[in-house]
PDB file of C-alpha atoms (C1' of nucleotides) in Angstrom:
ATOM      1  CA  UNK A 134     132.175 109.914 -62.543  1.00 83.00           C
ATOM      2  CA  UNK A 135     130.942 112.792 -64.040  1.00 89.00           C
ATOM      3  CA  UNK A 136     127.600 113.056 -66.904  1.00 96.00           C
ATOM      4  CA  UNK A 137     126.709 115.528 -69.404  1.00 97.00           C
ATOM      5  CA  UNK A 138     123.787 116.997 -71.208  1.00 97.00           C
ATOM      6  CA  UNK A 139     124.600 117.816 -74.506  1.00 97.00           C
ATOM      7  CA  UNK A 140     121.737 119.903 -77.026  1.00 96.00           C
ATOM      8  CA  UNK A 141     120.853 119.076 -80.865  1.00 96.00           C
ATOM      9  CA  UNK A 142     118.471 120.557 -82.887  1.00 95.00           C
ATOM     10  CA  UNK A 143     116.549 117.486 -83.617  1.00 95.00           C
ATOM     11  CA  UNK A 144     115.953 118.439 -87.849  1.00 92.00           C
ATOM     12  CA  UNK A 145     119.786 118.823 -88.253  1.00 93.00           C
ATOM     13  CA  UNK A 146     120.510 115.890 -85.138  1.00 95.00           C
ATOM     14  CA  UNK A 147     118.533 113.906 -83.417  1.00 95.00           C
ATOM     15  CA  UNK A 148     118.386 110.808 -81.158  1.00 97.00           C
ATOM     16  CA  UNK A 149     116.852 108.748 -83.826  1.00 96.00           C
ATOM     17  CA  UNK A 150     119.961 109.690 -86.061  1.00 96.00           C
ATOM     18  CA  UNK A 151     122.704 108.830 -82.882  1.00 97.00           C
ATOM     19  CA  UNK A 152     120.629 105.359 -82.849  1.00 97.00           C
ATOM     20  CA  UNK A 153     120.841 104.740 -87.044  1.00 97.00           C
ATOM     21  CA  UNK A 154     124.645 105.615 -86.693  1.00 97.00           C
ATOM     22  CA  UNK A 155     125.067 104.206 -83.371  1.00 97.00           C
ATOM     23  CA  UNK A 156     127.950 106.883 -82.330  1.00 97.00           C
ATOM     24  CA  UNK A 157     128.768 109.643 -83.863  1.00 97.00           C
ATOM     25  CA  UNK A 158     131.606 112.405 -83.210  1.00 96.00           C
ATOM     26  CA  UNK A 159     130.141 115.784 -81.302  1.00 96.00           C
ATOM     27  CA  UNK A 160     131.357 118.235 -83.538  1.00 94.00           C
ATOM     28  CA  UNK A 161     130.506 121.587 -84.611  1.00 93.00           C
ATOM     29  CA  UNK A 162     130.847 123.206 -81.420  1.00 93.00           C
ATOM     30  CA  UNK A 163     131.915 126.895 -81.278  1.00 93.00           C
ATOM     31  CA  UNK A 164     131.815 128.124 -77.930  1.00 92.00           C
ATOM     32  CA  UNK A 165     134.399 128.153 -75.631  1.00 92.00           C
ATOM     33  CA  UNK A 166     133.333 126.517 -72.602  1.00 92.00           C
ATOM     34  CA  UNK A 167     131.136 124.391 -73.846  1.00 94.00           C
ATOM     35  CA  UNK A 168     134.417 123.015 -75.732  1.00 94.00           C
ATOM     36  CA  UNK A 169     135.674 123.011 -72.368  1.00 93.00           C
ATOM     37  CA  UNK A 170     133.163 120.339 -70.995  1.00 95.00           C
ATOM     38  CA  UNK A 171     133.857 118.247 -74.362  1.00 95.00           C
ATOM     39  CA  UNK A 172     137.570 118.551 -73.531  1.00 95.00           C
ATOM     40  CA  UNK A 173     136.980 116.730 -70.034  1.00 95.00           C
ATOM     41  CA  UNK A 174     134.767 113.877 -71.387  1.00 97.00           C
ATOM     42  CA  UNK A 175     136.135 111.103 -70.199  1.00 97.00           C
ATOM     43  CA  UNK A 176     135.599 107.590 -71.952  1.00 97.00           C
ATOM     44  CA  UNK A 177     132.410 105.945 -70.197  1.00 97.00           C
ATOM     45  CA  UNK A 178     130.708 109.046 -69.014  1.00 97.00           C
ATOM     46  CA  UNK A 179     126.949 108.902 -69.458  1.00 97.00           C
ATOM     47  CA  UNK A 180     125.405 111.773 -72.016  1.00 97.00           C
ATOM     48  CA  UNK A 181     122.132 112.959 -72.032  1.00 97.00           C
ATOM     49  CA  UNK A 182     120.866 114.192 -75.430  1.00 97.00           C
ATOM     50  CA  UNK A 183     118.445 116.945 -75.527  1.00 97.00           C
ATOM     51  CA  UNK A 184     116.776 118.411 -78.609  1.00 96.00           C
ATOM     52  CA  UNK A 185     116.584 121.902 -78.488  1.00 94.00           C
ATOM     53  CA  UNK A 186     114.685 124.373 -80.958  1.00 91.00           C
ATOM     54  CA  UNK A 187     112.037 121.882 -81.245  1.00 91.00           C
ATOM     55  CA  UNK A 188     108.785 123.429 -81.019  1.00 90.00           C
ATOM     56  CA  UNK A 189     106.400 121.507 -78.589  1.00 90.00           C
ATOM     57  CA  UNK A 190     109.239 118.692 -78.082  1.00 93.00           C
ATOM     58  CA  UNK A 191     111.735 120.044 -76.248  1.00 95.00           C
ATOM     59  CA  UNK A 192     114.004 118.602 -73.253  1.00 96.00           C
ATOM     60  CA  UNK A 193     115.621 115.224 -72.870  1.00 97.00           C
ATOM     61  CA  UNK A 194     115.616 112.058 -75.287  1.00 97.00           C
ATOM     62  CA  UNK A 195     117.988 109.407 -74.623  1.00 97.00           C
ATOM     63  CA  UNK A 196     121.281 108.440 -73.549  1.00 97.00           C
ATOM     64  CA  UNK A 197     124.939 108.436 -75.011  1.00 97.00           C
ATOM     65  CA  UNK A 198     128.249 107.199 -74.195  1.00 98.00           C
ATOM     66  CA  UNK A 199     131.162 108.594 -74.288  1.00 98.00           C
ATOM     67  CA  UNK A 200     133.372 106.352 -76.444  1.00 98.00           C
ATOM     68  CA  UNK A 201     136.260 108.664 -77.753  1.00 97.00           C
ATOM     69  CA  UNK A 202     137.990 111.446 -75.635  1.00 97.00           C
ATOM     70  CA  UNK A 203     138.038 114.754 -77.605  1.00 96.00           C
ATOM     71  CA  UNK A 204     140.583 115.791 -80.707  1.00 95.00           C
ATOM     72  CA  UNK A 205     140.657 118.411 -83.278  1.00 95.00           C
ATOM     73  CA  UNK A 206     137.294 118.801 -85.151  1.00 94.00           C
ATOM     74  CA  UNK A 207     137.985 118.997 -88.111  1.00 93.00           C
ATOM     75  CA  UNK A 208     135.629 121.059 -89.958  1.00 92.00           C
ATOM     76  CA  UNK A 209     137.826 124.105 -88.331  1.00 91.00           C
ATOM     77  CA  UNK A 210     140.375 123.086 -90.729  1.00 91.00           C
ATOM     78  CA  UNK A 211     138.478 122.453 -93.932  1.00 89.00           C
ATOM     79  CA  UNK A 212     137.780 125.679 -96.052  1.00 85.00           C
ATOM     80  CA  UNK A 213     134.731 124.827 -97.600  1.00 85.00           C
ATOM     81  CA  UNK A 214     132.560 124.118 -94.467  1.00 86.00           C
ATOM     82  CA  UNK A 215     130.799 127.070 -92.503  1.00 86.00           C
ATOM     83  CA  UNK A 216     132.830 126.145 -89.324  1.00 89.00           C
ATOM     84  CA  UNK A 217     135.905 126.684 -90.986  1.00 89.00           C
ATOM     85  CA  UNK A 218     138.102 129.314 -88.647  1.00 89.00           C
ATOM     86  CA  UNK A 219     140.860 130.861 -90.058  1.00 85.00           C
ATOM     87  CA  UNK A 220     142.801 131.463 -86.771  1.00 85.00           C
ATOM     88  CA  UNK A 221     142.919 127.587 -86.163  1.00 87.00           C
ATOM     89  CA  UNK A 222     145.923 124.988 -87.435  1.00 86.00           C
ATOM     90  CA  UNK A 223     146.579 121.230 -86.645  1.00 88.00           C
ATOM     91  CA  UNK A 224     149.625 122.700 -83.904  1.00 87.00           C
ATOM     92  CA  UNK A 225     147.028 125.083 -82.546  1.00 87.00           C
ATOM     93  CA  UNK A 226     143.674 123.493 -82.710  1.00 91.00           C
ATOM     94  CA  UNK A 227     140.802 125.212 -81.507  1.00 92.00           C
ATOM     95  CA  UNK A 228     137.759 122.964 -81.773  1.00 94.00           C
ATOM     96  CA  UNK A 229     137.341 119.745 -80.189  1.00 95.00           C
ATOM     97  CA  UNK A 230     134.798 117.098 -80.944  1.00 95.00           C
ATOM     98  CA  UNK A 231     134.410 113.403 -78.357  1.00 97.00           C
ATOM     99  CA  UNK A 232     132.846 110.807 -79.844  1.00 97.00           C
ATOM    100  CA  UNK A 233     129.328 109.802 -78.770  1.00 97.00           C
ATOM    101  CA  UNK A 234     127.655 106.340 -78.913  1.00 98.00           C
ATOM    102  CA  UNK A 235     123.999 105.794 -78.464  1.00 98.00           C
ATOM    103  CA  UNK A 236     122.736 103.952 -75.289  1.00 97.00           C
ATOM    104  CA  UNK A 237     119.331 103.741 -75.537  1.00 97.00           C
ATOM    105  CA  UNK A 238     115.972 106.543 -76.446  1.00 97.00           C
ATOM    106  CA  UNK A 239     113.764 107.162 -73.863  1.00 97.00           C
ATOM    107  CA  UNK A 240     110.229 105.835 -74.123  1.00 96.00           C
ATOM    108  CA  UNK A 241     109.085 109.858 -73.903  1.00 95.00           C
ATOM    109  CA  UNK A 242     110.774 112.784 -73.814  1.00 96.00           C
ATOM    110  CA  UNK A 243     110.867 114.267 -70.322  1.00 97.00           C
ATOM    111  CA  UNK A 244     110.278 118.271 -71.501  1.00 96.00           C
ATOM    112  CA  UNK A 245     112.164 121.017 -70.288  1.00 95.00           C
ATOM    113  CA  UNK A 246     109.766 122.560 -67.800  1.00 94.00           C
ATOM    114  CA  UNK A 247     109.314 118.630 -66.115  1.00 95.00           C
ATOM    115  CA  UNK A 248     113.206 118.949 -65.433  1.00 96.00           C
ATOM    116  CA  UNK A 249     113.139 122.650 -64.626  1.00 94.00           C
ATOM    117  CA  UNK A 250     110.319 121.731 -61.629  1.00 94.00           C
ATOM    118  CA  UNK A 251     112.911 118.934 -60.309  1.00 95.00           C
ATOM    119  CA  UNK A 252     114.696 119.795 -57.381  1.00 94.00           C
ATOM    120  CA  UNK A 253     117.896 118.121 -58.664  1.00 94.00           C
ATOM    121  CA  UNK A 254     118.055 120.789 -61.368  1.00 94.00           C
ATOM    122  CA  UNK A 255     117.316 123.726 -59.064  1.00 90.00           C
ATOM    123  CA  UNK A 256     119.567 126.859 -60.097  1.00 86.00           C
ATOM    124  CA  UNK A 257     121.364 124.193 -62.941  1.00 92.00           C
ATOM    125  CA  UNK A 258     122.421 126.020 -66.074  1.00 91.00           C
ATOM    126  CA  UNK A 259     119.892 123.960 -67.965  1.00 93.00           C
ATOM    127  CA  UNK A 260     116.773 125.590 -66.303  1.00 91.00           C
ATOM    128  CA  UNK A 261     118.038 129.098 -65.238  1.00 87.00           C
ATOM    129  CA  UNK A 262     117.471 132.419 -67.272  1.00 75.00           C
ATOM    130  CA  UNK A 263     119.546 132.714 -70.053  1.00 76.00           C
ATOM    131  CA  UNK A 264     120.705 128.935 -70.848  1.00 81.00           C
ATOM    132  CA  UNK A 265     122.737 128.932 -74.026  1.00 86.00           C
ATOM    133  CA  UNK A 266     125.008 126.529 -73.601  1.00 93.00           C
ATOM    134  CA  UNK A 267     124.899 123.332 -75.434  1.00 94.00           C
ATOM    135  CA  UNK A 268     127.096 121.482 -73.733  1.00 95.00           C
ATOM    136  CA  UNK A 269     126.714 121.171 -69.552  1.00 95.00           C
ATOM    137  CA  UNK A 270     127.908 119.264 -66.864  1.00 96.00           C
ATOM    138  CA  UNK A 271     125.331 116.874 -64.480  1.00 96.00           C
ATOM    139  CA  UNK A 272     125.603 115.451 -61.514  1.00 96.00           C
ATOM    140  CA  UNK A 273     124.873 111.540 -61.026  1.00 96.00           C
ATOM    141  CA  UNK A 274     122.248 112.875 -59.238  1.00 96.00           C
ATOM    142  CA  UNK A 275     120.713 114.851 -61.676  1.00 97.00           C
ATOM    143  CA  UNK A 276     121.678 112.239 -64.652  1.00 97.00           C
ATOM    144  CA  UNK A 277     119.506 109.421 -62.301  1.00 96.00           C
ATOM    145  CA  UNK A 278     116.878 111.812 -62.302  1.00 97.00           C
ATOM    146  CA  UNK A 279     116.322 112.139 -65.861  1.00 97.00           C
ATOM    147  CA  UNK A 280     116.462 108.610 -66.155  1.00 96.00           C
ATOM    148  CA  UNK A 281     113.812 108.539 -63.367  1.00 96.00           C
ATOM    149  CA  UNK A 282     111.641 110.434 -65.111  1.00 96.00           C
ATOM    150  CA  UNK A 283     111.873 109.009 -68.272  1.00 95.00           C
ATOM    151  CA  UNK A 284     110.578 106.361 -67.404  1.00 88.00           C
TER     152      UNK A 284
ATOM    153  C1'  DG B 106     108.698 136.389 -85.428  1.00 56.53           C
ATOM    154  C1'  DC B 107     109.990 138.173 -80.897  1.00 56.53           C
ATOM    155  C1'  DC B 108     112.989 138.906 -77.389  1.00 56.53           C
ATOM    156  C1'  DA B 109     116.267 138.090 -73.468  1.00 56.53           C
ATOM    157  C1'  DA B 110     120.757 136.601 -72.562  1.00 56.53           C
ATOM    158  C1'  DC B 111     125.199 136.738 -73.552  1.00 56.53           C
ATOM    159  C1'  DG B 112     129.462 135.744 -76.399  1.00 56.53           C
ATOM    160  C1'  DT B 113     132.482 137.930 -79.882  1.00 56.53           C
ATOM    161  C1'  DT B 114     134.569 141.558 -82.416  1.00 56.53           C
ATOM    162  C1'  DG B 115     136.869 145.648 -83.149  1.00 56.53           C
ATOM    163  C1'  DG B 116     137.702 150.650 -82.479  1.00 56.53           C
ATOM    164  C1'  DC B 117     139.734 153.446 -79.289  1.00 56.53           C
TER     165       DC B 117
ATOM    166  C1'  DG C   2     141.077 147.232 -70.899  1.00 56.53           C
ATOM    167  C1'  DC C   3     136.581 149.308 -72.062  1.00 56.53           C
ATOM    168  C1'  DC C   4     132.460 149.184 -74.323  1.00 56.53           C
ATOM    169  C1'  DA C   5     129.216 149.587 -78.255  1.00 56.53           C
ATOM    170  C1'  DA C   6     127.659 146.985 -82.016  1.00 56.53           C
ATOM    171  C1'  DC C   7     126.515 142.886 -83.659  1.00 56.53           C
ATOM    172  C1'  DG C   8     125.529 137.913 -83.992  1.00 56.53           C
ATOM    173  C1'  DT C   9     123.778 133.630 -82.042  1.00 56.53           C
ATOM    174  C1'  DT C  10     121.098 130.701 -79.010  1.00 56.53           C
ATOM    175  C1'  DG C  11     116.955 129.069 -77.644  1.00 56.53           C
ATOM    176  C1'  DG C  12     112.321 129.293 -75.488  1.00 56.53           C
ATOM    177  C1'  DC C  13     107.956 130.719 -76.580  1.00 56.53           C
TER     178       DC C  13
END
DNA sequence: GCCAACGTTGGC
DNA sequence: GCCAACGTTGGC
């Protein structure tokens, strides 16, 4: 089975929220492949959450669940919202959002340069130059890390 | 605020 | 299809 690491900016998302709500759907993503990767969720995969744009606090928080396979997000359709695209329809979609439920927060945030020093995450997209996407693949090998360190 | 990386847009 | 301009992401 396959995991993913999924980024929030913790003052518009954060782990604490995914926890109050206790799943949420992962919308709001405009970026090709990273809608790719939501597209292949598959119902049970493990999610880590990762708060990015945090000053001083960022890497990985807690894990999700996947709970819902993707579908149309539908802020793409809805005129008033900033995500709104013009070029999508409900036949042609663009924008897919999975649903998300919280599994637990970690007991302390394992930062970015602790995961960028493991040798699970050597030459990952997560730690190499120029890591913009906010949605990425792990191995169980690299999820099991995390958790490892998190601990 | 700065800057590197890189995706998107649009003219040609 | 090429490529310059521009916008966004994200770490610091």
């Amino acid at each position: 089975m396959a995991a993913w690491l999924v980024k929030t900016e913790p003052e518009v998302y954060s782990i604490q929220d995914l926890k109050r709500d206790k799943r949420t759907r992962w919308d709001l993503v405009r970026n090709y492949q990273a809608r790719n990767f939501l597209r292949a969720m598959k119902v049970g995969e493990s999610v880590v959450v990762y708060h990015s744009n945090s000053p001083g606090a960022v890497g990985a928080v807690g894990i999700g669940v996947v709970v819902k396979e993707a579908y149309p997000d539908p802020s793409q359709f809805d005129r008033r919202s900033e995500y709104f695209d013009e070029k999508a329809t409900p036949e042609t979609p663009r924008w897919f959002s999975p649903e998300i439920a919280f599994q637990r927060a970690f007991p302390r945030l394992v930062p970015l340069d602790e995961i960028a020093s493991m040798k699970e995450f050597k030459s990952h997209q997560l730690v190499t130059r120029g890591n913009r996407l906010s949605v990425l693949p792990l191995t169980e090998v690299q999820l099991r890390a995390i958790e490892r360190a998190a601990d």
